[in-house]
Structures are given as structure tokens and as C-alpha cells.
Amino acid sequence: MQFTCDIFHPNIYPDGRVCISILHAPGVDPTGYETSAERWSPVQSIEKILISVISMLAEPNDESAANVNAAKMWREDREQFERIADNLVRQTLCLPTNTSE
């Protein structure tokens, strides 16, 4: 799964690919971070995958970051993180960006 617009999020790679366990290839995680039950399998429904992605968007996992800069900012400067994320959404929708500091 990949976003086609710019998005600033700890669990989304700069190229838009989503980093979430349920989308990872089946099998054993070489890092030992995920169980095989958390990874993709044919029994995962589209509904379950979408709910997982929505949950990830609402509650980032900054311990398993795909975008290290976003994760660091999420932890250390939430206001700046939200401003950057908001401005990217506004640019995508062709709305004026928030330039206030």
C-alpha cells in the first residue's frame, strides 16, 4: 500500500509506502519485532487491513519508524509535526498553507 500524495508520518516512508505489520510479507520477522500472526496472510480481510491503516494514521508507532525524521519530531515537537503534516494535506487539496509560527 502506498500513498500517492506527500504525507509526513512516522510509519510512512518518504516515497509513500505504508510500514505496518499487517502489510509485511508472511513468515518470520528476522528482527523479531513482529509475530507471524501480525503479518499479512490470505485470511486478513480488506476491512481489517483498512482499520489497521486508519489506526496507524491516528496513533503512530514511533518505535518502528519508516520516516525517522517524522518519528523524532512526533516525540519531541508535536506542534511542529502537526504543522508540517497539516501543510502537506493543505497543499494536496490546493488550500492555503499555515505559515504562522
mmCIF file with all atom_site columns, N, CA and C in Angstrom, residues 2 4 18 20 22-25 34 36 39 42-43 48-49 57 63-64 73 77 83 89 93:
data_model
loop_
_atom_site.group_PDB
_atom_site.id
_atom_site.type_symbol
_atom_site.label_atom_id
_atom_site.label_alt_id
_atom_site.label_comp_id
_atom_site.label_asym_id
_atom_site.label_entity_id
_atom_site.label_seq_id
_atom_site.pdbx_PDB_ins_code
_atom_site.Cartn_x
_atom_site.Cartn_y
_atom_site.Cartn_z
_atom_site.occupancy
_atom_site.B_iso_or_equiv
_atom_site.pdbx_formal_charge
_atom_site.auth_seq_id
_atom_site.auth_comp_id
_atom_site.auth_asym_id
_atom_site.auth_atom_id
_atom_site.pdbx_PDB_model_num
ATOM 1  N N  . GLN A 1 2  ? 0.530   2.219   -0.792 1.00 0.00 ? 2  GLN A N  1
ATOM 2  C CA . GLN A 1 2  ? 1.359   3.406   -0.929 1.00 0.00 ? 2  GLN A CA 1
ATOM 3  C C  . GLN A 1 2  ? 0.480   4.626   -1.149 1.00 0.00 ? 2  GLN A C  1
ATOM 4  N N  . THR A 1 4  ? -0.109  8.247   -2.698 1.00 0.00 ? 4  THR A N  1
ATOM 5  C CA . THR A 1 4  ? 0.391   8.897   -3.911 1.00 0.00 ? 4  THR A CA 1
ATOM 6  C C  . THR A 1 4  ? 0.608   10.393  -3.705 1.00 0.00 ? 4  THR A C  1
ATOM 7  N N  . VAL A 1 18 ? 3.459   2.418   3.011  1.00 0.00 ? 18 VAL A N  1
ATOM 8  C CA . VAL A 1 18 ? 2.995   2.270   4.384  1.00 0.00 ? 18 VAL A CA 1
ATOM 9  C C  . VAL A 1 18 ? 3.788   1.160   5.070  1.00 0.00 ? 18 VAL A C  1
ATOM 10 N N  . ILE A 1 20 ? 3.466   -1.111  8.062  1.00 0.00 ? 20 ILE A N  1
ATOM 11 C CA . ILE A 1 20 ? 2.585   -1.635  9.102  1.00 0.00 ? 20 ILE A CA 1
ATOM 12 C C  . ILE A 1 20 ? 2.639   -3.154  9.031  1.00 0.00 ? 20 ILE A C  1
ATOM 13 N N  . ILE A 1 22 ? 0.657   -5.666  9.323  1.00 0.00 ? 22 ILE A N  1
ATOM 14 C CA . ILE A 1 22 ? -0.340  -6.438  8.583  1.00 0.00 ? 22 ILE A CA 1
ATOM 15 C C  . ILE A 1 22 ? -0.058  -6.462  7.081  1.00 0.00 ? 22 ILE A C  1
ATOM 16 N N  . LEU A 1 23 ? 0.786   -5.538  6.604  1.00 0.00 ? 23 LEU A N  1
ATOM 17 C CA . LEU A 1 23 ? 1.135   -5.498  5.182  1.00 0.00 ? 23 LEU A CA 1
ATOM 18 C C  . LEU A 1 23 ? 2.486   -6.145  4.888  1.00 0.00 ? 23 LEU A C  1
ATOM 19 N N  . HIS A 1 24 ? 3.205   -6.543  5.917  1.00 0.00 ? 24 HIS A N  1
ATOM 20 C CA . HIS A 1 24 ? 4.515   -7.173  5.705  1.00 0.00 ? 24 HIS A CA 1
ATOM 21 C C  . HIS A 1 24 ? 4.348   -8.602  5.218  1.00 0.00 ? 24 HIS A C  1
ATOM 22 N N  . ALA A 1 25 ? 5.293   -9.044  4.418  1.00 0.00 ? 25 ALA A N  1
ATOM 23 C CA . ALA A 1 25 ? 5.240   -10.390 3.833  1.00 0.00 ? 25 ALA A CA 1
ATOM 24 C C  . ALA A 1 25 ? 5.108   -11.450 4.927  1.00 0.00 ? 25 ALA A C  1
ATOM 25 N N  . GLU A 1 34 ? 7.912   -8.571  15.064 1.00 0.00 ? 34 GLU A N  1
ATOM 26 C CA . GLU A 1 34 ? 6.528   -8.954  14.769 1.00 0.00 ? 34 GLU A CA 1
ATOM 27 C C  . GLU A 1 34 ? 6.362   -10.468 14.858 1.00 0.00 ? 34 GLU A C  1
ATOM 28 N N  . SER A 1 36 ? 4.312   -13.881 13.449 1.00 0.00 ? 36 SER A N  1
ATOM 29 C CA . SER A 1 36 ? 3.776   -14.252 12.136 1.00 0.00 ? 36 SER A CA 1
ATOM 30 C C  . SER A 1 36 ? 2.284   -13.962 12.055 1.00 0.00 ? 36 SER A C  1
ATOM 31 N N  . ARG A 1 39 ? 1.606   -10.436 10.674 1.00 0.00 ? 39 ARG A N  1
ATOM 32 C CA . ARG A 1 39 ? 1.995   -10.171 9.291  1.00 0.00 ? 39 ARG A CA 1
ATOM 33 C C  . ARG A 1 39 ? 0.884   -10.596 8.332  1.00 0.00 ? 39 ARG A C  1
ATOM 34 N N  . PRO A 1 42 ? -3.479  -14.641 3.789  1.00 0.00 ? 42 PRO A N  1
ATOM 35 C CA . PRO A 1 42 ? -4.708  -14.595 2.992  1.00 0.00 ? 42 PRO A CA 1
ATOM 36 C C  . PRO A 1 42 ? -5.984  -14.457 3.826  1.00 0.00 ? 42 PRO A C  1
ATOM 37 N N  . VAL A 1 43 ? -5.915  -14.748 5.112  1.00 0.00 ? 43 VAL A N  1
ATOM 38 C CA . VAL A 1 43 ? -7.123  -14.629 5.936  1.00 0.00 ? 43 VAL A CA 1
ATOM 39 C C  . VAL A 1 43 ? -7.386  -13.194 6.387  1.00 0.00 ? 43 VAL A C  1
ATOM 40 N N  . LYS A 1 48 ? -10.065 -5.424  7.747  1.00 0.00 ? 48 LYS A N  1
ATOM 41 C CA . LYS A 1 48 ? -9.077  -5.456  8.832  1.00 0.00 ? 48 LYS A CA 1
ATOM 42 C C  . LYS A 1 48 ? -7.832  -4.652  8.460  1.00 0.00 ? 48 LYS A C  1
ATOM 43 N N  . ILE A 1 49 ? -7.403  -4.757  7.218  1.00 0.00 ? 49 ILE A N  1
ATOM 44 C CA . ILE A 1 49 ? -6.231  -4.002  6.767  1.00 0.00 ? 49 ILE A CA 1
ATOM 45 C C  . ILE A 1 49 ? -6.508  -2.501  6.814  1.00 0.00 ? 49 ILE A C  1
ATOM 46 N N  . LEU A 1 57 ? -2.608  5.651   11.272 1.00 0.00 ? 57 LEU A N  1
ATOM 47 C CA . LEU A 1 57 ? -2.591  7.079   10.966 1.00 0.00 ? 57 LEU A CA 1
ATOM 48 C C  . LEU A 1 57 ? -2.941  7.905   12.202 1.00 0.00 ? 57 LEU A C  1
ATOM 49 N N  . GLU A 1 63 ? 8.219   3.823   17.560 1.00 0.00 ? 63 GLU A N  1
ATOM 50 C CA . GLU A 1 63 ? 9.292   2.871   17.864 1.00 0.00 ? 63 GLU A CA 1
ATOM 51 C C  . GLU A 1 63 ? 9.660   2.026   16.648 1.00 0.00 ? 63 GLU A C  1
ATOM 52 N N  . SER A 1 64 ? 8.811   2.047   15.638 1.00 0.00 ? 64 SER A N  1
ATOM 53 C CA . SER A 1 64 ? 9.055   1.285   14.413 1.00 0.00 ? 64 SER A CA 1
ATOM 54 C C  . SER A 1 64 ? 8.889   2.235   13.234 1.00 0.00 ? 64 SER A C  1
ATOM 55 N N  . MET A 1 73 ? 10.293  14.039  15.371 1.00 0.00 ? 73 MET A N  1
ATOM 56 C CA . MET A 1 73 ? 9.503   15.241  15.580 1.00 0.00 ? 73 MET A CA 1
ATOM 57 C C  . MET A 1 73 ? 8.208   14.919  16.326 1.00 0.00 ? 73 MET A C  1
ATOM 58 N N  . ASP A 1 77 ? 8.567   17.380  19.226 1.00 0.00 ? 77 ASP A N  1
ATOM 59 C CA . ASP A 1 77 ? 7.942   18.669  18.900 1.00 0.00 ? 77 ASP A CA 1
ATOM 60 C C  . ASP A 1 77 ? 6.628   18.416  18.167 1.00 0.00 ? 77 ASP A C  1
ATOM 61 N N  . ARG A 1 83 ? 2.019   20.819  12.308 1.00 0.00 ? 83 ARG A N  1
ATOM 62 C CA . ARG A 1 83 ? 2.034   21.918  11.329 1.00 0.00 ? 83 ARG A CA 1
ATOM 63 C C  . ARG A 1 83 ? 2.521   21.410  9.962  1.00 0.00 ? 83 ARG A C  1
ATOM 64 N N  . VAL A 1 89 ? -1.159  18.231  3.759  1.00 0.00 ? 89 VAL A N  1
ATOM 65 C CA . VAL A 1 89 ? -2.553  17.936  3.393  1.00 0.00 ? 89 VAL A CA 1
ATOM 66 C C  . VAL A 1 89 ? -3.152  19.131  2.659  1.00 0.00 ? 89 VAL A C  1
ATOM 67 N N  . LEU A 1 93 ? -4.650  19.378  -1.228 1.00 0.00 ? 93 LEU A N  1
ATOM 68 C CA . LEU A 1 93 ? -6.019  19.821  -1.512 1.00 0.00 ? 93 LEU A CA 1
ATOM 69 C C  . LEU A 1 93 ? -6.071  21.203  -2.150 1.00 0.00 ? 93 LEU A C  1
#
